[in-house]
Coordinates of C-alpha atoms in Angstrom, one line a residue:
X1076 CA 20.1 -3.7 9.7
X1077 CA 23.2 -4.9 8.8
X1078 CA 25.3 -5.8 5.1
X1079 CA 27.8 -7.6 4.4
X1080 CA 31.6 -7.0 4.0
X1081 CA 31.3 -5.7 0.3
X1082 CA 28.2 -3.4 0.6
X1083 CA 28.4 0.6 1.7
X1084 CA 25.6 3.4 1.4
X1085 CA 25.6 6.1 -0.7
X1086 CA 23.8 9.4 0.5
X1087 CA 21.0 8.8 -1.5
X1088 CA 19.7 5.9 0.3
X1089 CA 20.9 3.5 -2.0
X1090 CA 23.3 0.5 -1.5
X1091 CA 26.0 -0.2 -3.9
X1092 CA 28.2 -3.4 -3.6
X1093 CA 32.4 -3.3 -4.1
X1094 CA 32.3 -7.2 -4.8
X1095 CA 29.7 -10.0 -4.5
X1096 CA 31.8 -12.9 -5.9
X1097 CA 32.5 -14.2 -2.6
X1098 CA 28.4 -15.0 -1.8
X1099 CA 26.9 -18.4 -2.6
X1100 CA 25.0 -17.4 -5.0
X1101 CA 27.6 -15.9 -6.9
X1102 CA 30.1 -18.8 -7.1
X1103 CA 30.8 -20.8 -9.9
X1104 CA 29.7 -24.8 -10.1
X1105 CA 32.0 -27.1 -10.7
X1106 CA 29.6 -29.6 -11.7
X1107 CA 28.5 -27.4 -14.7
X1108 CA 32.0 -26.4 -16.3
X1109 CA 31.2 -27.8 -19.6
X1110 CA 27.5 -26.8 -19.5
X1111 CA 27.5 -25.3 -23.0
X1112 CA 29.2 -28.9 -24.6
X1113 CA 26.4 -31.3 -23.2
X1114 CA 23.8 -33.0 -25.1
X1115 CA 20.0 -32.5 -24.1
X1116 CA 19.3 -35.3 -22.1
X1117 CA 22.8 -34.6 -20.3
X1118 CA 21.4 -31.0 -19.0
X1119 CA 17.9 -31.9 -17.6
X1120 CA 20.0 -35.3 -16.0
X1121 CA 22.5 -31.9 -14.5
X1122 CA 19.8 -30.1 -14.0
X1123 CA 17.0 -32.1 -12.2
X1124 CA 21.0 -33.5 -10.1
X1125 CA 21.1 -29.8 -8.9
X1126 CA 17.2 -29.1 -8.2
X1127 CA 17.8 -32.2 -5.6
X1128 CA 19.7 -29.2 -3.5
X1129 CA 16.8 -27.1 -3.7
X1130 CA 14.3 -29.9 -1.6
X1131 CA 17.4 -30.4 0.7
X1132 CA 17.9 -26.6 1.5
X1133 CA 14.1 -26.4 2.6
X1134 CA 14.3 -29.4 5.0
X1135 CA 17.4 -28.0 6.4
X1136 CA 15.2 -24.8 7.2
X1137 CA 11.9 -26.3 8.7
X1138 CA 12.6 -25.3 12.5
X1139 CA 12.7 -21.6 10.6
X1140 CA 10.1 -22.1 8.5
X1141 CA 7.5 -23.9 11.2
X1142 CA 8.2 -20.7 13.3
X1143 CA 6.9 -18.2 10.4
X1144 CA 3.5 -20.2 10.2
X1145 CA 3.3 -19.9 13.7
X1146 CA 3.9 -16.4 13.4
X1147 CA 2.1 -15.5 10.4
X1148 CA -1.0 -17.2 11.7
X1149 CA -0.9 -15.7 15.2
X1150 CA -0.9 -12.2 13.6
X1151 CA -3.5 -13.2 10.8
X1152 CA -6.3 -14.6 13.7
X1153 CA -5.6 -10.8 15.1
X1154 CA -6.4 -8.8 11.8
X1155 CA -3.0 -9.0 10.5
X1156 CA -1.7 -9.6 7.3
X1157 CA 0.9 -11.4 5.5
X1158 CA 3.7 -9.6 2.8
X1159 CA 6.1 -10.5 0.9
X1160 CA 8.9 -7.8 -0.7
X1161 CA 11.3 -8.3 -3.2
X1162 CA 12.9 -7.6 -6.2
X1163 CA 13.8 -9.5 -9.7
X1164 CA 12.7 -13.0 -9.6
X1165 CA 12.4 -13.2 -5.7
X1166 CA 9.5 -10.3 -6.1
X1167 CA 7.8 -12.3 -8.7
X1168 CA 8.1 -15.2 -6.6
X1169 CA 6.0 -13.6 -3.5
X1170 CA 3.5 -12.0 -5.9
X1171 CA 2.7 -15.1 -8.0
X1172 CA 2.4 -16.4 -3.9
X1173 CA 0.2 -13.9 -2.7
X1174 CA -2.2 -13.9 -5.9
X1175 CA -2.8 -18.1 -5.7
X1176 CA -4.1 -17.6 -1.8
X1177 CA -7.6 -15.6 -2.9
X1178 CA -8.5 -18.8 -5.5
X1179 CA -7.3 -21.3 -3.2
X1180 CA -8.0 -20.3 0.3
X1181 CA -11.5 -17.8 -0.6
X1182 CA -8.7 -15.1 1.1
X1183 CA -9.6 -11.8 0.9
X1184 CA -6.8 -10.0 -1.5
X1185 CA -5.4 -7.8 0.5
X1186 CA -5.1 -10.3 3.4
X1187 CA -2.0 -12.3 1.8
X1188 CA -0.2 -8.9 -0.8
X1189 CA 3.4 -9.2 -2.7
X1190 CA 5.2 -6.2 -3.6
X1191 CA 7.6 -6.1 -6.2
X1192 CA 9.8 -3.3 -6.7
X1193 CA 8.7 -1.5 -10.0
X1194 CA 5.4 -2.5 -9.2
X1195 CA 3.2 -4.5 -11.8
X1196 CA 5.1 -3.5 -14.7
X1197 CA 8.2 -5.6 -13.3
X1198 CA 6.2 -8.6 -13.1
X1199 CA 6.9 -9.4 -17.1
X1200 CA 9.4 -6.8 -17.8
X1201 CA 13.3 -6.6 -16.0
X1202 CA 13.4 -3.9 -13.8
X1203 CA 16.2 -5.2 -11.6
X1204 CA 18.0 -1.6 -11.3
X1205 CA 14.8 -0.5 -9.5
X1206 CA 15.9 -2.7 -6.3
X1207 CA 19.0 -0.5 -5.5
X1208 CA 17.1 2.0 -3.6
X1209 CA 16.9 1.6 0.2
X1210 CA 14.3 4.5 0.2
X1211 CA 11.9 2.8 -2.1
X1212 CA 11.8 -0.2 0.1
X1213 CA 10.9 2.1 2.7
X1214 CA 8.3 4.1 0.7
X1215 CA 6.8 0.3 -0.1
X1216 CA 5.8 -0.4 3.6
X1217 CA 4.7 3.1 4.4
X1218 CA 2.0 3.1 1.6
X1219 CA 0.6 0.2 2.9
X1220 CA 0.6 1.4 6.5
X1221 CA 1.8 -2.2 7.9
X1222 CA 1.5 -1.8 11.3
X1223 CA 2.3 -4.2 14.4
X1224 CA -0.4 -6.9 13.3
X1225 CA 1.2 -7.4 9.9
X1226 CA 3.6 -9.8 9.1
X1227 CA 6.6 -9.0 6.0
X1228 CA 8.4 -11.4 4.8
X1229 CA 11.4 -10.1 2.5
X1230 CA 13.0 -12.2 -0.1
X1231 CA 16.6 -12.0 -1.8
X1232 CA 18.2 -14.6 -2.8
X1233 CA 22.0 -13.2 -2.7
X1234 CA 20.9 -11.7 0.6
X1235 CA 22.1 -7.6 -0.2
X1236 CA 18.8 -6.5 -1.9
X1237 CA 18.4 -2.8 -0.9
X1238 CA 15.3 -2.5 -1.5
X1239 CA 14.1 -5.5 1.1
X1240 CA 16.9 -4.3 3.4
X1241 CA 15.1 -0.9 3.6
X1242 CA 11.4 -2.5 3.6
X1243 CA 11.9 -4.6 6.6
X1244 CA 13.9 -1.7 8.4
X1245 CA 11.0 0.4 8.2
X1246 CA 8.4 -3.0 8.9
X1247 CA 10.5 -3.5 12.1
X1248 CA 10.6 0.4 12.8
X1249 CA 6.9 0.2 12.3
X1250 CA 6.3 -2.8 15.1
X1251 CA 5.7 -5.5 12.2
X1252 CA 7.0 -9.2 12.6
X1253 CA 9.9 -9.1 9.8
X1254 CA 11.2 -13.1 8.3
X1255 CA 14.2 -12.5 5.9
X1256 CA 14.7 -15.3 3.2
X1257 CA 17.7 -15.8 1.6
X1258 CA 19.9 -18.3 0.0
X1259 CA 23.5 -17.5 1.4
X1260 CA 24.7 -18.2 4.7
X1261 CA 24.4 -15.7 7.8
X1262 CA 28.1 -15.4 8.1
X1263 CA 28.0 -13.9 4.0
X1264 CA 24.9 -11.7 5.0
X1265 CA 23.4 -11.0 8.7
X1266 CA 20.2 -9.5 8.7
X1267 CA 18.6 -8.6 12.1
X1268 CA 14.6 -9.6 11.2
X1269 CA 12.4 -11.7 13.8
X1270 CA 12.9 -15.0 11.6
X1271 CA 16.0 -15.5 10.0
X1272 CA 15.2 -18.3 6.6
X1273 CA 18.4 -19.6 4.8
X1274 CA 17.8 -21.5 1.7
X1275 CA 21.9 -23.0 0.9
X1276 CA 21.0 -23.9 -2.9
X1277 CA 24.7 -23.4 -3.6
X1278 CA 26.3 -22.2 -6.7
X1279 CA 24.0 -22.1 -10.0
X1280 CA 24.4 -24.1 -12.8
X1281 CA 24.7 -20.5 -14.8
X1282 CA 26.6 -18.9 -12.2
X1283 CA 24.5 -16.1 -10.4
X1284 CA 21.2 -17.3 -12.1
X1285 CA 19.3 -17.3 -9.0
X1286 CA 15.9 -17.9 -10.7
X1287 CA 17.2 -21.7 -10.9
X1288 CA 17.7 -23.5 -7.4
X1289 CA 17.7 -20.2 -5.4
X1290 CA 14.3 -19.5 -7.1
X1291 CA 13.0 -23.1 -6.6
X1292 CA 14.0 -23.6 -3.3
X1293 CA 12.5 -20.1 -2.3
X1294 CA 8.8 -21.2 -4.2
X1295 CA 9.0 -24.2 -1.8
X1296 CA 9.5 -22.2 0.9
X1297 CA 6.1 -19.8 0.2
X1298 CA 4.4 -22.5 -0.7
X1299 CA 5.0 -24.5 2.7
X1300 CA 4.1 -20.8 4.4
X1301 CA 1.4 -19.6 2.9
X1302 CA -0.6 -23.1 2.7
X1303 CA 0.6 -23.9 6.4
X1304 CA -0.8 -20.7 7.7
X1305 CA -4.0 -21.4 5.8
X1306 CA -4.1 -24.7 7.5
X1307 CA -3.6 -22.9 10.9
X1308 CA -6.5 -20.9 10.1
X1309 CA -8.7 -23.2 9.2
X1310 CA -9.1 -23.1 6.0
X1311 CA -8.5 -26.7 4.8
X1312 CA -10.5 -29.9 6.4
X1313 CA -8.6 -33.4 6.4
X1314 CA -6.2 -32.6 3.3
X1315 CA -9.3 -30.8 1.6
X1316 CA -9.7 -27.6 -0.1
X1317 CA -13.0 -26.4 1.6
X1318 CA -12.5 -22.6 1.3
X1319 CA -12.2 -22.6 -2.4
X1320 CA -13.5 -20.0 -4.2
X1321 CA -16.4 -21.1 -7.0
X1322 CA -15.7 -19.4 -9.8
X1323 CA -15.1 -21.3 -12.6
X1324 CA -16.3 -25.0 -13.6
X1325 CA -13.1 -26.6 -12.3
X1326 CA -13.5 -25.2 -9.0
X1327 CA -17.2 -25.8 -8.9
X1328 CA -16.1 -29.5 -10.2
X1329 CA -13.3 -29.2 -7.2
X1330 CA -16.1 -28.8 -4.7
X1331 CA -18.8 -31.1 -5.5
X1332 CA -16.5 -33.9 -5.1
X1333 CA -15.4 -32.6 -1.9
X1334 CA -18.8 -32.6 -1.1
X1335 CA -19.2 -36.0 -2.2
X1336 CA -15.9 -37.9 -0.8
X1337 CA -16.8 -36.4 2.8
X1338 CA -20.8 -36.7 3.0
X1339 CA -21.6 -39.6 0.2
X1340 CA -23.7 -37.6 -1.5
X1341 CA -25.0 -38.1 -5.1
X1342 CA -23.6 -35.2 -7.5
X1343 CA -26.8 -34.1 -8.1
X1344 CA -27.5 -33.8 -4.1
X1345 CA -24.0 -32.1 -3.7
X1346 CA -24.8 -29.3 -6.3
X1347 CA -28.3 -28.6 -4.4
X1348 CA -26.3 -28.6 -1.1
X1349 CA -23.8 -26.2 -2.6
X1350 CA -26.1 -23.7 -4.0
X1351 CA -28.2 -23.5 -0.1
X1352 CA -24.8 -23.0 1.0
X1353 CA -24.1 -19.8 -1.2
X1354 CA -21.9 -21.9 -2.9
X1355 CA -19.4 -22.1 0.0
X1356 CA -18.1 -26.2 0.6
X1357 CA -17.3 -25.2 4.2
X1358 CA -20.6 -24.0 4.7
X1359 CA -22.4 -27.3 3.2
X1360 CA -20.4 -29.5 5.1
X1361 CA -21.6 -28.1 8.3
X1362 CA -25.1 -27.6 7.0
X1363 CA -25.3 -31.5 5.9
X1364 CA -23.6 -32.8 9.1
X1365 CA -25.5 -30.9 11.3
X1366 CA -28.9 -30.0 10.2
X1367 CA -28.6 -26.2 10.6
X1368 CA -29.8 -23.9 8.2
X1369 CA -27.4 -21.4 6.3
X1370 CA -28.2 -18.9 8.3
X1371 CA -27.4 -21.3 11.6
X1372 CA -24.2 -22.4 10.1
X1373 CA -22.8 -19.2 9.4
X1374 CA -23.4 -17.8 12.9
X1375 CA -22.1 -21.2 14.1
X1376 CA -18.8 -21.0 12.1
X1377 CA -18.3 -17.2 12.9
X1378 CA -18.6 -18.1 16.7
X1379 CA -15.2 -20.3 15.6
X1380 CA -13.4 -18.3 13.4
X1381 CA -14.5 -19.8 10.4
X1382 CA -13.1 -23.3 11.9
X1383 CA -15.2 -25.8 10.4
X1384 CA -13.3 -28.9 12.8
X1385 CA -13.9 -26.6 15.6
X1386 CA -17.8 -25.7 14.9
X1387 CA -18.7 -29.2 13.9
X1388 CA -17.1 -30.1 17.6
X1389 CA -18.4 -27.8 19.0
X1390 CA -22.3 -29.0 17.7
X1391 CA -21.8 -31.9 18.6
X1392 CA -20.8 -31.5 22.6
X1393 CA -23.6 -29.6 22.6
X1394 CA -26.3 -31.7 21.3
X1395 CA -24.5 -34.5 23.8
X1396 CA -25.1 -32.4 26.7

């Protein structure tokens, strides 16, 4: 683990920082000067100007960023699982992440987990001083007893977090697969993790506001992750959602027309299909393209790790031999 030029460690674990004006995240925008003597319309023009930066620092990261769904989805077919840690806005950030993947993606929840220092109580209340504490980090990824299948992905924006320093120490310690996101370059901040993610937002329009660009740019970022590793494992077929979870009537509105766009079904035929299938869209696809009964299909999938592309492939050689 390393920290930059301004950081030092106190005896209690925690990190404390001399100066931080001289990170990215820290320095002043000259294109926002006079931000508190423009109209309206003149700050969402500034503002949706300086969210450009935000799409432009993501591209600039997609070598990185294709290696972590590699990664991630290697370790997930194994029995791994994803994290994220962080603290502030960057912790709320992998939470809000981690939460989405259960609805979308039918995930089990403790497949895809955020960790926030303070815990759930941080989530709507500032607990910032809580990420000063290297120990805590640490405490974090032994009480979840990540081991070498897992994957944890620590966010910080400015890069000197102590409490995702001392998380992915311990992940690496532990024989984890550590990514580090942050929005300030490697020469501000090194960090020695397995995949090294810089998001270069540049200075905020509020100077150090990180939950602007640096936040947007970093949502982007878990977003291409988390639904690229989802991809990987299956889990979508074409562009469609065909793990969702049916538990509410605009899901269950979600997958009938699945159904419908891929088999040309009638609704009502779609909603009978659905209910054989236990309500799963993956399921009915392969039940209505193939004949098999539920109890077929699901041994079927199974036999392809839940890859529906792969099983319906896999049907069909056979019945051509």
């Amino acid at each position: 683990m390393t920290k930059d030029k301004g950081q030092r460690t106190t005896d209690k674990g925690q990190m404390t920082l001399q100066e931080r004006g001289h990170l990215l995240t820290e320095m002043v925008n000259s294109n926002s000067l006079n931000l508190d003597q423009l109209n309206s319309l003149e700050l969402v023009e500034l503002f949706n100007s300086e969210d450009q930066k935000a799409v432009a620092a993501v591209a600039a990261a997609k070598v990185q960023l294709a290696e972590a769904i590699d990664t991630t989805a290697a370790r997930l077919r194994h029995g791994g699982r994803l994290f994220y840690i962080g603290a502030g806005t960057s912790g709320r950030l992998g939470v809000l992440d981690a939460a989405e993947c259960p609805p979308t993606f039918c995930t089990p929840p403790e497949l895809v987990q955020g960790i926030i220092a303070g815990g759930a109580g941080a989530l709507v209340r500032s607990s910032e001083d809580l990420e000063d504490s290297i120990e805590d980090g640490e405490a974090a990824i032994a009480g979840r007893h990540i081991t070498q299948l897992d994957v944890v992905v620590g966010i910080t924006a400015g890069g000197t977090t102590p409490y995702v320093h001392g998380a992915l120490h311990a992940a690496r310690q532990r024989g984890a697969s550590t990514i580090f996101i942050a929005c300030v370059p490697a020469e501000q901040v090194s960090f020695d993790a397995d995949i090294d993610i810089r998001l270069l937002t540049g200075p905020e329009i509020i100077a150090g506001s990180t939950r602007l660009k640096a936040g947007t740019a970093t949502k982007l970022a878990l977003n291409i992750l988390s639904t690229g590793v989802m991809v990987k494992l299956g889990k979508v077929y074409g562009n469609r959602m065909v793990d969702v979870a049916v538990t509410n009537q605009k899901l269950r509105d979600r997958a009938l027309r699945i159904l419908q766009d891929l088999t040309g079904l009638s609704r009502e035929a779609a909603g009978f299909l659905l209910e054989r299938s236990g309500k799963w869209v993956k399921l009915a696809l392969l039940m209505h393209w193939t004949g098999l009964e539920k109890d077929q299909g699901d041994r079927l999938l199974s036999e392809h790790q839940s890859n529906l592309r792969a099983a319906v492939i896999s049907y069909q050689n056979h019945n051509q031999s």
